[in-house]
Amino acid sequence: MALVNEHFLKLPGSYLFSDIAKKVNSFKITHPKQSLIRLGIGDVTRPLPQVCIEAMHKAVEEMASASTFHGYGPEQGYDFLIDAIIKHDFQPRGIHLTPSEVFVNDGAKSDTGNIGDILRHDNSVGVTDPIYPVYIDSNVMCGRAGVLEADGKWSNVTYMPCTAENNFIPAIPDKRIDIVYLCYPNNPTGTTLTKEQLKKWVDYALANDTLILFDAAYEAFIQEDNVPHSIYEIKGAKKCAIEFRSFSKTAGFTGVRCGYTVVPKELTAATLTGDRIPLGKLWNRRQCTKFNGASYITQRAAEAIFTPEGQQQVRANINYYMENARTMRQGLEAAGLKVFGGVNAPYIWLKTPDGIGSWKFFEQMLYEANVVGTPGVGFGPSGEGYIRLTAFGSHEDCQEAMKRLRKWLM
Ligand code: PLP
């Protein structure tokens, strides 16, 4: 008899976005003539940069001839892409990496979800709250999160609230935690940490032998100087942190699928008997067993992002989304709402007025303004009383959504 992994049964029934889709669908059935503006799901809408399209066409042509055909590639990624990543994403910031420390993947979701494979099931886990749900759910699946308690929190997870009250800066824990997830710029709040604030986390991790899993999927949206693009800008971070990056939001690769993970060679974790094991070695073993590399065509497209034209085209798309973020911040503030984020990230975190619950405000906004957001509580208990809006739509939709919200609220 095959037995199931019963940890899966602990997971709440459905995923946040399918709950939202159900509510949106029932609205559409009952209001077939109403046009909806979707500022909910965090998918991009701009087409791929032209350099990526050209690189993919060229790579497809190579696949058509035996002399230039590519079959299985290195599980860790092709050197041409790894070299471009190191040269463009890290060297200019004074961070020196060797190719064996960079692992190309099919997007950050896979690696942020899979990294737990190389870590014992009984490590304690800490997360900022609200949080990108993959971190928690992947820990639930292997039994590391414990059990779900009545307050919506998992018993073996320490939640570090990030709300308007603490300016979205998580307090450094007063106890040891084995693994801490940090995501900056943050999804869902759109907020960031300064170098000084992130340094406190690196110092905590070094003092407590904590592993930081640093998700920098939105790094490309940073506009302000004192916001670190990589955790390795902080001294000592190579000894305590893994960093995840993604081309999804940076270059519109949500449907193409490519990102990478950095596991520095200085980074180790302990066995029960106290031996120190390099995590890069374990991650390499894991990837070689369970992952066969991102496709050649995809990696050529990703490489093209780093050419001068690629950088210009990527910047144009990011500027487009950040203009939406500005429109939304201004529009919402003019409507008397309190908003956070949207300065170094494509997410706006909106405080609901008069303490209305996230889901109630979501439904009112859907039915009365015909605008779709994401209820903040779906990202964790501290997200209650907030709504996430994304800047990934068109200028026209953003402007129209602000008009509707102003009319509705004022
Ligand atoms: N990390 C964060 C914080 C995200 O918001 C997302 C996607 O929304 C991802 C990782 C996953 O990105 P991808 O798998 O497309 O690279």
CSV table of C-alpha atoms and ligand atoms in Angstrom, one decimal:
chain,number,residue,atom,x,y,z
A,1,MET,CA,0.0,0.0,0.0
A,2,ALA,CA,1.4,3.4,-1.0
A,3,LEU,CA,1.0,5.9,1.8
A,4,VAL,CA,0.7,9.6,1.2
A,5,ASN,CA,2.9,12.3,2.6
A,6,GLU,CA,0.3,13.4,5.2
A,7,HIS,CA,2.0,16.8,5.7
A,8,PHE,CA,0.2,17.8,2.4
A,9,LEU,CA,-3.1,17.2,4.1
A,10,LYS,CA,-2.3,19.9,6.7
A,11,LEU,CA,-2.3,22.5,3.9
A,12,PRO,CA,-5.4,24.7,3.8
A,13,GLY,CA,-7.7,23.6,1.0
A,14,SER,CA,-7.0,26.0,-1.9
A,15,TYR,CA,-4.4,28.5,-2.9
A,16,LEU,CA,-5.1,32.2,-2.4
A,17,PHE,CA,-5.3,33.0,-6.1
A,18,SER,CA,-7.8,30.3,-6.8
A,19,ASP,CA,-10.1,31.7,-4.0
A,20,ILE,CA,-9.8,35.1,-5.6
A,21,ALA,CA,-10.5,33.6,-9.1
A,22,LYS,CA,-13.7,32.0,-7.8
A,23,LYS,CA,-15.0,35.2,-6.3
A,24,VAL,CA,-14.1,37.1,-9.5
A,25,ASN,CA,-15.8,34.5,-11.6
A,26,SER,CA,-19.0,34.6,-9.6
A,27,PHE,CA,-19.0,38.5,-10.0
A,28,LYS,CA,-18.6,38.1,-13.8
A,29,ILE,CA,-21.5,35.6,-14.0
A,30,THR,CA,-23.8,38.0,-12.1
A,31,HIS,CA,-22.5,41.2,-13.7
A,32,PRO,CA,-21.7,40.1,-17.3
A,33,LYS,CA,-21.6,43.7,-18.7
A,34,GLN,CA,-19.3,45.2,-16.1
A,35,SER,CA,-15.6,45.6,-17.0
A,36,LEU,CA,-13.1,44.6,-14.4
A,37,ILE,CA,-9.6,46.0,-13.8
A,38,ARG,CA,-7.3,43.4,-12.4
A,39,LEU,CA,-4.6,44.7,-10.1
A,40,GLY,CA,-4.4,41.4,-8.3
A,41,ILE,CA,-2.1,38.7,-9.5
A,42,GLY,CA,1.6,39.6,-9.9
A,43,ASP,CA,2.1,38.6,-13.5
A,44,VAL,CA,3.7,41.0,-15.9
A,45,THR,CA,2.0,42.3,-19.1
A,46,ARG,CA,4.7,43.9,-21.2
A,47,PRO,CA,6.2,41.8,-24.0
A,48,LEU,CA,9.7,40.3,-23.8
A,49,PRO,CA,12.6,42.7,-24.6
A,50,GLN,CA,13.3,42.5,-28.4
A,51,VAL,CA,16.9,41.3,-27.6
A,52,CYS,CA,15.4,38.2,-25.9
A,53,ILE,CA,13.1,37.5,-28.9
A,54,GLU,CA,16.1,37.7,-31.3
A,55,ALA,CA,18.3,35.6,-29.0
A,56,MET,CA,15.6,32.9,-28.8
A,57,HIS,CA,15.1,32.9,-32.6
A,58,LYS,CA,18.8,32.5,-33.1
A,59,ALA,CA,18.9,29.7,-30.5
A,60,VAL,CA,16.0,27.9,-32.2
A,61,GLU,CA,17.9,28.0,-35.5
A,62,GLU,CA,20.9,26.4,-33.8
A,63,MET,CA,18.7,23.6,-32.7
A,64,ALA,CA,17.8,22.9,-36.3
A,65,SER,CA,21.3,21.8,-37.3
A,66,ALA,CA,23.2,18.8,-35.9
A,67,SER,CA,26.5,20.8,-35.7
A,68,THR,CA,24.9,23.5,-33.4
A,69,PHE,CA,22.2,21.5,-31.7
A,70,HIS,CA,22.1,21.5,-27.9
A,71,GLY,CA,20.7,18.5,-25.9
A,72,TYR,CA,21.1,18.2,-22.1
A,73,GLY,CA,23.1,21.1,-20.8
A,74,PRO,CA,24.9,21.5,-17.5
A,75,GLU,CA,22.4,21.2,-14.6
A,76,GLN,CA,24.0,24.3,-13.1
A,77,GLY,CA,23.5,26.4,-16.3
A,78,TYR,CA,25.7,27.3,-19.2
A,79,ASP,CA,28.9,29.2,-18.6
A,80,PHE,CA,27.9,32.0,-21.0
A,81,LEU,CA,24.9,32.9,-18.7
A,82,ILE,CA,26.7,32.4,-15.4
A,83,ASP,CA,29.6,34.6,-16.5
A,84,ALA,CA,27.2,37.3,-17.6
A,85,ILE,CA,25.3,37.1,-14.3
A,86,ILE,CA,28.5,37.4,-12.3
A,87,LYS,CA,29.9,40.2,-14.5
A,88,HIS,CA,26.7,42.4,-14.5
A,89,ASP,CA,24.7,41.6,-11.4
A,90,PHE,CA,27.6,41.3,-8.8
A,91,GLN,CA,31.0,42.6,-9.9
A,92,PRO,CA,29.8,46.3,-10.2
A,93,ARG,CA,28.7,46.1,-6.6
A,94,GLY,CA,32.0,44.8,-5.4
A,95,ILE,CA,30.8,41.2,-5.0
A,96,HIS,CA,33.1,38.5,-6.3
A,97,LEU,CA,31.6,35.2,-7.1
A,98,THR,CA,33.0,32.2,-8.9
A,99,PRO,CA,30.9,30.3,-11.5
A,100,SER,CA,30.4,27.3,-9.2
A,101,GLU,CA,28.5,29.5,-6.8
A,102,VAL,CA,25.8,30.4,-9.3
A,103,PHE,CA,23.0,27.9,-10.1
A,104,VAL,CA,20.7,28.8,-13.1
A,105,ASN,CA,17.2,27.5,-12.7
A,106,ASP,CA,13.7,27.7,-14.1
A,107,GLY,CA,12.6,30.5,-11.8
A,108,ALA,CA,12.8,31.4,-8.2
A,109,LYS,CA,9.7,29.6,-7.2
A,110,SER,CA,11.3,26.2,-7.7
A,111,ASP,CA,14.4,27.0,-5.7
A,112,THR,CA,12.8,28.9,-2.9
A,113,GLY,CA,10.4,25.9,-2.6
A,114,ASN,CA,13.1,23.2,-3.1
A,115,ILE,CA,16.0,24.5,-1.0
A,116,GLY,CA,14.5,22.8,2.1
A,117,ASP,CA,15.6,19.4,0.5
A,118,ILE,CA,19.1,20.0,1.8
A,119,LEU,CA,18.1,21.1,5.3
A,120,ARG,CA,17.0,18.9,8.2
A,121,HIS,CA,13.2,18.6,8.8
A,122,ASP,CA,13.5,19.8,12.4
A,123,ASN,CA,15.2,23.1,11.8
A,124,SER,CA,13.2,26.0,13.2
A,125,VAL,CA,11.9,28.5,10.7
A,126,GLY,CA,11.3,32.3,10.8
A,127,VAL,CA,9.4,34.4,8.3
A,128,THR,CA,8.4,38.0,8.0
A,129,ASP,CA,4.7,38.3,8.1
A,130,PRO,CA,3.0,38.9,5.6
A,131,ILE,CA,5.0,36.7,3.3
A,132,TYR,CA,5.2,35.1,-0.2
A,133,PRO,CA,3.3,31.9,0.5
A,134,VAL,CA,5.7,29.4,-1.1
A,135,TYR,CA,8.2,29.7,1.8
A,136,ILE,CA,5.7,28.4,4.4
A,137,ASP,CA,3.8,25.9,2.2
A,138,SER,CA,7.0,24.2,1.2
A,139,ASN,CA,8.0,23.9,4.8
A,140,VAL,CA,4.6,22.5,5.6
A,141,MET,CA,5.0,19.8,2.9
A,142,CYS,CA,8.1,18.3,4.5
A,143,GLY,CA,6.7,18.6,8.1
A,144,ARG,CA,9.1,21.4,9.1
A,145,ALA,CA,6.3,24.0,9.8
A,146,GLY,CA,4.5,21.9,12.5
A,147,VAL,CA,0.8,22.2,12.8
A,148,LEU,CA,-1.6,25.0,11.9
A,149,GLU,CA,-2.9,26.7,15.0
A,150,ALA,CA,-6.2,28.6,15.5
A,151,ASP,CA,-4.5,32.0,15.0
A,152,GLY,CA,-3.6,31.0,11.4
A,153,LYS,CA,0.1,30.4,12.4
A,154,TRP,CA,2.2,27.3,12.1
A,155,SER,CA,3.5,25.9,15.4
A,156,ASN,CA,7.2,25.6,14.4
A,157,VAL,CA,7.4,28.9,12.5
A,158,THR,CA,8.3,32.2,14.1
A,159,TYR,CA,6.4,35.1,12.6
A,160,MET,CA,8.0,38.5,12.5
A,161,PRO,CA,5.2,41.0,11.9
A,162,CYS,CA,5.7,43.8,9.4
A,163,THR,CA,3.0,46.4,9.6
A,164,ALA,CA,2.6,50.1,9.5
A,165,GLU,CA,3.1,50.1,13.3
A,166,ASN,CA,6.8,49.1,12.9
A,167,ASN,CA,7.2,50.7,9.5
A,168,PHE,CA,7.5,47.2,8.0
A,169,ILE,CA,10.8,46.6,9.6
A,170,PRO,CA,10.9,43.1,11.2
A,171,ALA,CA,12.2,43.0,14.7
A,172,ILE,CA,15.4,40.9,15.2
A,173,PRO,CA,14.2,37.8,17.1
A,174,ASP,CA,15.2,37.5,20.8
A,175,LYS,CA,15.8,33.8,20.3
A,176,ARG,CA,17.8,31.5,18.0
A,177,ILE,CA,16.1,30.5,14.7
A,178,ASP,CA,17.8,28.1,12.4
A,179,ILE,CA,16.4,29.3,9.0
A,180,VAL,CA,15.1,32.8,8.3
A,181,TYR,CA,13.4,33.8,5.0
A,182,LEU,CA,13.8,37.5,4.0
A,183,CYS,CA,12.4,38.9,0.8
A,184,TYR,CA,13.5,42.4,-0.2
A,185,PRO,CA,12.1,44.3,-2.0
A,186,ASN,CA,9.2,42.6,-0.4
A,187,ASN,CA,6.3,40.8,-1.9
A,188,PRO,CA,3.6,41.6,-0.8
A,189,THR,CA,4.2,44.9,1.0
A,190,GLY,CA,6.5,46.5,-1.6
A,191,THR,CA,8.8,47.8,1.2
A,192,THR,CA,12.6,47.5,1.6
A,193,LEU,CA,15.3,47.4,4.2
A,194,THR,CA,18.2,49.8,4.1
A,195,LYS,CA,21.8,48.5,4.2
A,196,GLU,CA,22.0,49.3,7.9
A,197,GLN,CA,18.7,47.4,8.6
A,198,LEU,CA,19.8,44.4,6.6
A,199,LYS,CA,23.2,44.4,8.3
A,200,LYS,CA,21.4,43.8,11.6
A,201,TRP,CA,20.0,40.5,10.1
A,202,VAL,CA,23.4,39.4,8.8
A,203,ASP,CA,24.9,40.1,12.2
A,204,TYR,CA,22.1,38.2,13.9
A,205,ALA,CA,22.7,35.3,11.5
A,206,LEU,CA,26.4,35.2,12.1
A,207,ALA,CA,26.0,35.3,15.9
A,208,ASN,CA,23.3,32.6,16.0
A,209,ASP,CA,24.5,30.3,13.2
A,210,THR,CA,21.3,31.1,11.3
A,211,LEU,CA,20.8,30.5,7.6
A,212,ILE,CA,19.2,33.4,5.8
A,213,LEU,CA,17.3,32.6,2.6
A,214,PHE,CA,17.3,35.9,0.8
A,215,ASP,CA,14.8,36.3,-2.0
A,216,ALA,CA,15.8,39.2,-4.3
A,217,ALA,CA,13.3,38.5,-7.1
A,218,TYR,CA,12.4,42.2,-7.2
A,219,GLU,CA,15.9,43.6,-7.1
A,220,ALA,CA,15.7,45.3,-10.5
A,221,PHE,CA,12.9,47.6,-9.2
A,222,ILE,CA,15.1,49.3,-6.6
A,223,GLN,CA,15.3,53.0,-7.2
A,224,GLU,CA,16.8,54.4,-4.0
A,225,ASP,CA,20.6,54.3,-3.3
A,226,ASN,CA,20.6,53.0,0.3
A,227,VAL,CA,18.6,49.9,-0.6
A,228,PRO,CA,20.9,46.9,-1.1
A,229,HIS,CA,20.4,44.9,-4.3
A,230,SER,CA,22.2,41.8,-3.0
A,231,ILE,CA,22.6,40.6,0.6
A,232,TYR,CA,26.3,40.0,-0.3
A,233,GLU,CA,26.7,43.8,-0.2
A,234,ILE,CA,26.8,43.3,3.5
A,235,LYS,CA,30.0,42.1,5.0
A,236,GLY,CA,29.9,38.5,6.3
A,237,ALA,CA,26.7,37.6,4.3
A,238,LYS,CA,28.5,35.0,2.2
A,239,LYS,CA,28.9,32.9,5.4
A,240,CYS,CA,25.2,33.0,6.3
A,241,ALA,CA,23.0,33.5,3.2
A,242,ILE,CA,21.7,32.0,0.0
A,243,GLU,CA,20.3,34.5,-2.5
A,244,PHE,CA,17.5,33.8,-5.0
A,245,ARG,CA,17.1,36.0,-8.2
A,246,SER,CA,14.6,35.8,-11.0
A,247,PHE,CA,14.3,37.1,-14.5
A,248,SER,CA,10.5,36.9,-14.3
A,249,LYS,CA,9.7,40.4,-13.2
A,250,THR,CA,13.0,41.9,-14.2
A,251,ALA,CA,12.6,41.0,-17.9
A,252,GLY,CA,9.2,39.6,-18.4
A,253,PHE,CA,10.2,35.9,-18.1
A,254,THR,CA,7.2,34.7,-16.1
A,255,GLY,CA,6.2,32.5,-19.1
A,256,VAL,CA,9.8,31.8,-20.3
A,257,ARG,CA,11.1,30.6,-16.9
A,258,CYS,CA,14.6,31.4,-15.8
A,259,GLY,CA,16.3,32.6,-12.6
A,260,TYR,CA,19.3,31.7,-10.5
A,261,THR,CA,20.4,30.9,-7.0
A,262,VAL,CA,23.7,31.9,-5.4
A,263,VAL,CA,25.2,29.5,-2.8
A,264,PRO,CA,28.6,31.0,-1.8
A,265,LYS,CA,31.4,28.5,-1.1
A,266,GLU,CA,32.0,30.0,2.4
A,267,LEU,CA,28.4,29.0,3.4
A,268,THR,CA,28.2,25.9,5.5
A,269,ALA,CA,25.7,24.3,7.9
A,270,ALA,CA,26.2,21.7,10.6
A,271,THR,CA,25.5,18.0,10.9
A,272,LEU,CA,24.2,16.7,14.2
A,273,THR,CA,27.8,15.7,15.2
A,274,GLY,CA,29.0,19.2,14.5
A,275,ASP,CA,30.8,18.8,11.2
A,276,ARG,CA,30.4,21.8,8.8
A,277,ILE,CA,29.2,20.9,5.3
A,278,PRO,CA,29.3,23.4,2.4
A,279,LEU,CA,25.7,23.9,1.3
A,280,GLY,CA,26.8,24.5,-2.3
A,281,LYS,CA,28.0,21.0,-2.5
A,282,LEU,CA,24.6,19.6,-1.3
A,283,TRP,CA,22.7,22.0,-3.5
A,284,ASN,CA,24.7,20.9,-6.5
A,285,ARG,CA,24.0,17.2,-5.7
A,286,ARG,CA,20.3,18.0,-5.3
A,287,GLN,CA,20.1,19.8,-8.6
A,288,CYS,CA,22.1,17.2,-10.5
A,289,THR,CA,19.6,14.5,-9.2
A,290,LYS,CA,16.3,16.4,-9.6
A,291,PHE,CA,16.8,19.1,-12.2
A,292,ASN,CA,18.1,18.9,-15.8
A,293,GLY,CA,18.8,22.5,-16.4
A,294,ALA,CA,16.9,25.4,-17.9
A,295,SER,CA,16.6,25.1,-21.7
A,296,TYR,CA,19.4,26.4,-24.0
A,297,ILE,CA,17.0,28.7,-25.8
A,298,THR,CA,15.8,30.2,-22.5
A,299,GLN,CA,19.4,30.7,-21.2
A,300,ARG,CA,20.4,32.5,-24.5
A,301,ALA,CA,17.4,34.8,-24.0
A,302,ALA,CA,18.5,35.5,-20.4
A,303,GLU,CA,22.1,36.2,-21.6
A,304,ALA,CA,20.7,38.8,-24.0
A,305,ILE,CA,19.3,40.8,-21.1
A,306,PHE,CA,22.9,41.7,-20.1
A,307,THR,CA,23.8,43.3,-23.4
A,308,PRO,CA,23.7,47.1,-23.5
A,309,GLU,CA,20.5,47.0,-25.7
A,310,GLY,CA,19.1,44.4,-23.3
A,311,GLN,CA,19.7,46.5,-20.3
A,312,GLN,CA,18.0,49.5,-22.0
A,313,GLN,CA,15.0,47.5,-23.0
A,314,VAL,CA,14.7,45.9,-19.5
A,315,ARG,CA,15.0,49.4,-17.9
A,316,ALA,CA,12.2,50.7,-20.2
A,317,ASN,CA,9.8,48.0,-19.1
A,318,ILE,CA,10.7,48.5,-15.4
A,319,ASN,CA,10.2,52.2,-15.8
A,320,TYR,CA,6.8,51.6,-17.4
A,321,TYR,CA,5.7,49.6,-14.3
A,322,MET,CA,7.2,52.0,-11.9
A,323,GLU,CA,5.3,54.8,-13.5
A,324,ASN,CA,2.1,52.8,-12.8
A,325,ALA,CA,3.3,52.5,-9.2
A,326,ARG,CA,3.6,56.2,-8.9
A,327,THR,CA,0.2,56.7,-10.5
A,328,MET,CA,-1.3,54.3,-8.0
A,329,ARG,CA,0.4,55.8,-5.0
A,330,GLN,CA,-0.7,59.3,-5.9
A,331,GLY,CA,-4.2,58.2,-6.8
A,332,LEU,CA,-4.8,56.3,-3.6
A,333,GLU,CA,-3.3,58.9,-1.4
A,334,ALA,CA,-5.5,61.5,-3.1
A,335,ALA,CA,-8.5,59.3,-2.3
A,336,GLY,CA,-7.5,59.5,1.4
A,337,LEU,CA,-6.0,56.1,1.7
A,338,LYS,CA,-2.7,55.1,3.5
A,339,VAL,CA,-0.4,53.3,1.1
A,340,PHE,CA,3.0,51.7,1.4
A,341,GLY,CA,5.5,50.3,-1.0
A,342,GLY,CA,5.6,51.2,-4.7
A,343,VAL,CA,8.8,53.1,-4.5
A,344,ASN,CA,11.4,50.3,-4.9
A,345,ALA,CA,8.9,47.6,-5.9
A,346,PRO,CA,6.0,47.0,-8.2
A,347,TYR,CA,3.6,46.4,-5.3
A,348,ILE,CA,1.4,48.8,-3.4
A,349,TRP,CA,0.3,47.8,0.0
A,350,LEU,CA,-2.9,49.6,0.9
A,351,LYS,CA,-4.3,50.0,4.4
A,352,THR,CA,-8.1,49.4,4.3
A,353,PRO,CA,-10.0,52.4,5.7
A,354,ASP,CA,-11.8,52.1,9.1
A,355,GLY,CA,-10.1,48.8,10.0
A,356,ILE,CA,-12.2,46.9,7.4
A,357,GLY,CA,-11.0,43.3,7.0
A,358,SER,CA,-9.0,42.4,3.9
A,359,TRP,CA,-11.6,40.1,2.3
A,360,LYS,CA,-14.5,42.4,3.0
A,361,PHE,CA,-12.6,45.3,1.4
A,362,PHE,CA,-11.6,43.1,-1.5
A,363,GLU,CA,-15.3,42.2,-2.1
A,364,GLN,CA,-16.5,45.8,-1.8
A,365,MET,CA,-13.8,47.0,-4.2
A,366,LEU,CA,-14.7,44.2,-6.6
A,367,TYR,CA,-18.5,44.9,-6.5
A,368,GLU,CA,-18.5,48.7,-6.1
A,369,ALA,CA,-15.5,49.9,-8.0
A,370,ASN,CA,-14.9,46.8,-10.2
A,371,VAL,CA,-11.2,46.7,-9.3
A,372,VAL,CA,-9.5,43.4,-8.3
A,373,GLY,CA,-6.8,43.4,-5.6
A,374,THR,CA,-5.4,40.7,-3.4
A,375,PRO,CA,-6.5,40.5,0.2
A,376,GLY,CA,-3.5,41.1,2.4
A,377,VAL,CA,-4.5,38.4,5.0
A,378,GLY,CA,-3.9,35.8,2.3
A,379,PHE,CA,-0.2,36.5,2.8
A,380,GLY,CA,-0.3,35.9,6.5
A,381,PRO,CA,-2.0,37.0,9.7
A,382,SER,CA,-0.2,40.4,9.8
A,383,GLY,CA,-1.6,41.2,6.3
A,384,GLU,CA,-5.1,41.5,7.8
A,385,GLY,CA,-6.5,45.0,7.1
A,386,TYR,CA,-4.4,45.4,4.0
A,387,ILE,CA,-4.8,44.9,0.2
A,388,ARG,CA,-2.0,44.3,-2.3
A,389,LEU,CA,-2.3,46.1,-5.7
A,390,THR,CA,0.3,45.4,-8.4
A,391,ALA,CA,1.8,47.8,-10.9
A,392,PHE,CA,2.0,45.3,-13.7
A,393,GLY,CA,-1.0,46.4,-15.7
A,394,SER,CA,-1.2,49.0,-18.5
A,395,HIS,CA,-1.1,52.7,-17.9
A,396,GLU,CA,-4.6,53.1,-19.1
A,397,ASP,CA,-5.9,50.4,-16.7
A,398,CYS,CA,-4.0,51.9,-13.8
A,399,GLN,CA,-5.4,55.4,-14.4
A,400,GLU,CA,-8.9,54.1,-14.9
A,401,ALA,CA,-8.7,52.0,-11.7
A,402,MET,CA,-7.6,55.1,-9.7
A,403,LYS,CA,-10.5,57.1,-11.2
A,404,ARG,CA,-12.9,54.3,-10.1
A,405,LEU,CA,-11.4,54.1,-6.6
A,406,ARG,CA,-11.5,57.8,-6.1
A,407,LYS,CA,-15.1,58.0,-7.2
A,408,TRP,CA,-16.0,55.1,-5.0
A,409,LEU,CA,-14.2,56.3,-1.9
A,410,MET,CA,-14.8,60.0,-2.0
B,1,PLP,N1,9.8,35.1,-5.0
B,1,PLP,C1,8.9,36.1,-4.9
B,1,PLP,C2,8.9,37.0,-3.7
B,1,PLP,C3,7.9,36.2,-5.8
B,1,PLP,O1,6.9,37.1,-5.7
B,1,PLP,C4,7.8,35.3,-6.9
B,1,PLP,C5,6.8,35.4,-7.9
B,1,PLP,O2,5.8,36.0,-7.8
B,1,PLP,C6,8.8,34.4,-7.0
B,1,PLP,C7,9.8,34.3,-6.1
B,1,PLP,C8,8.8,33.4,-8.1
B,1,PLP,O3,9.2,33.9,-9.3
B,1,PLP,P1,9.6,33.0,-10.5
B,1,PLP,O4,9.4,31.5,-10.2
B,1,PLP,O5,8.7,33.4,-11.6
B,1,PLP,O6,11.0,33.3,-10.8
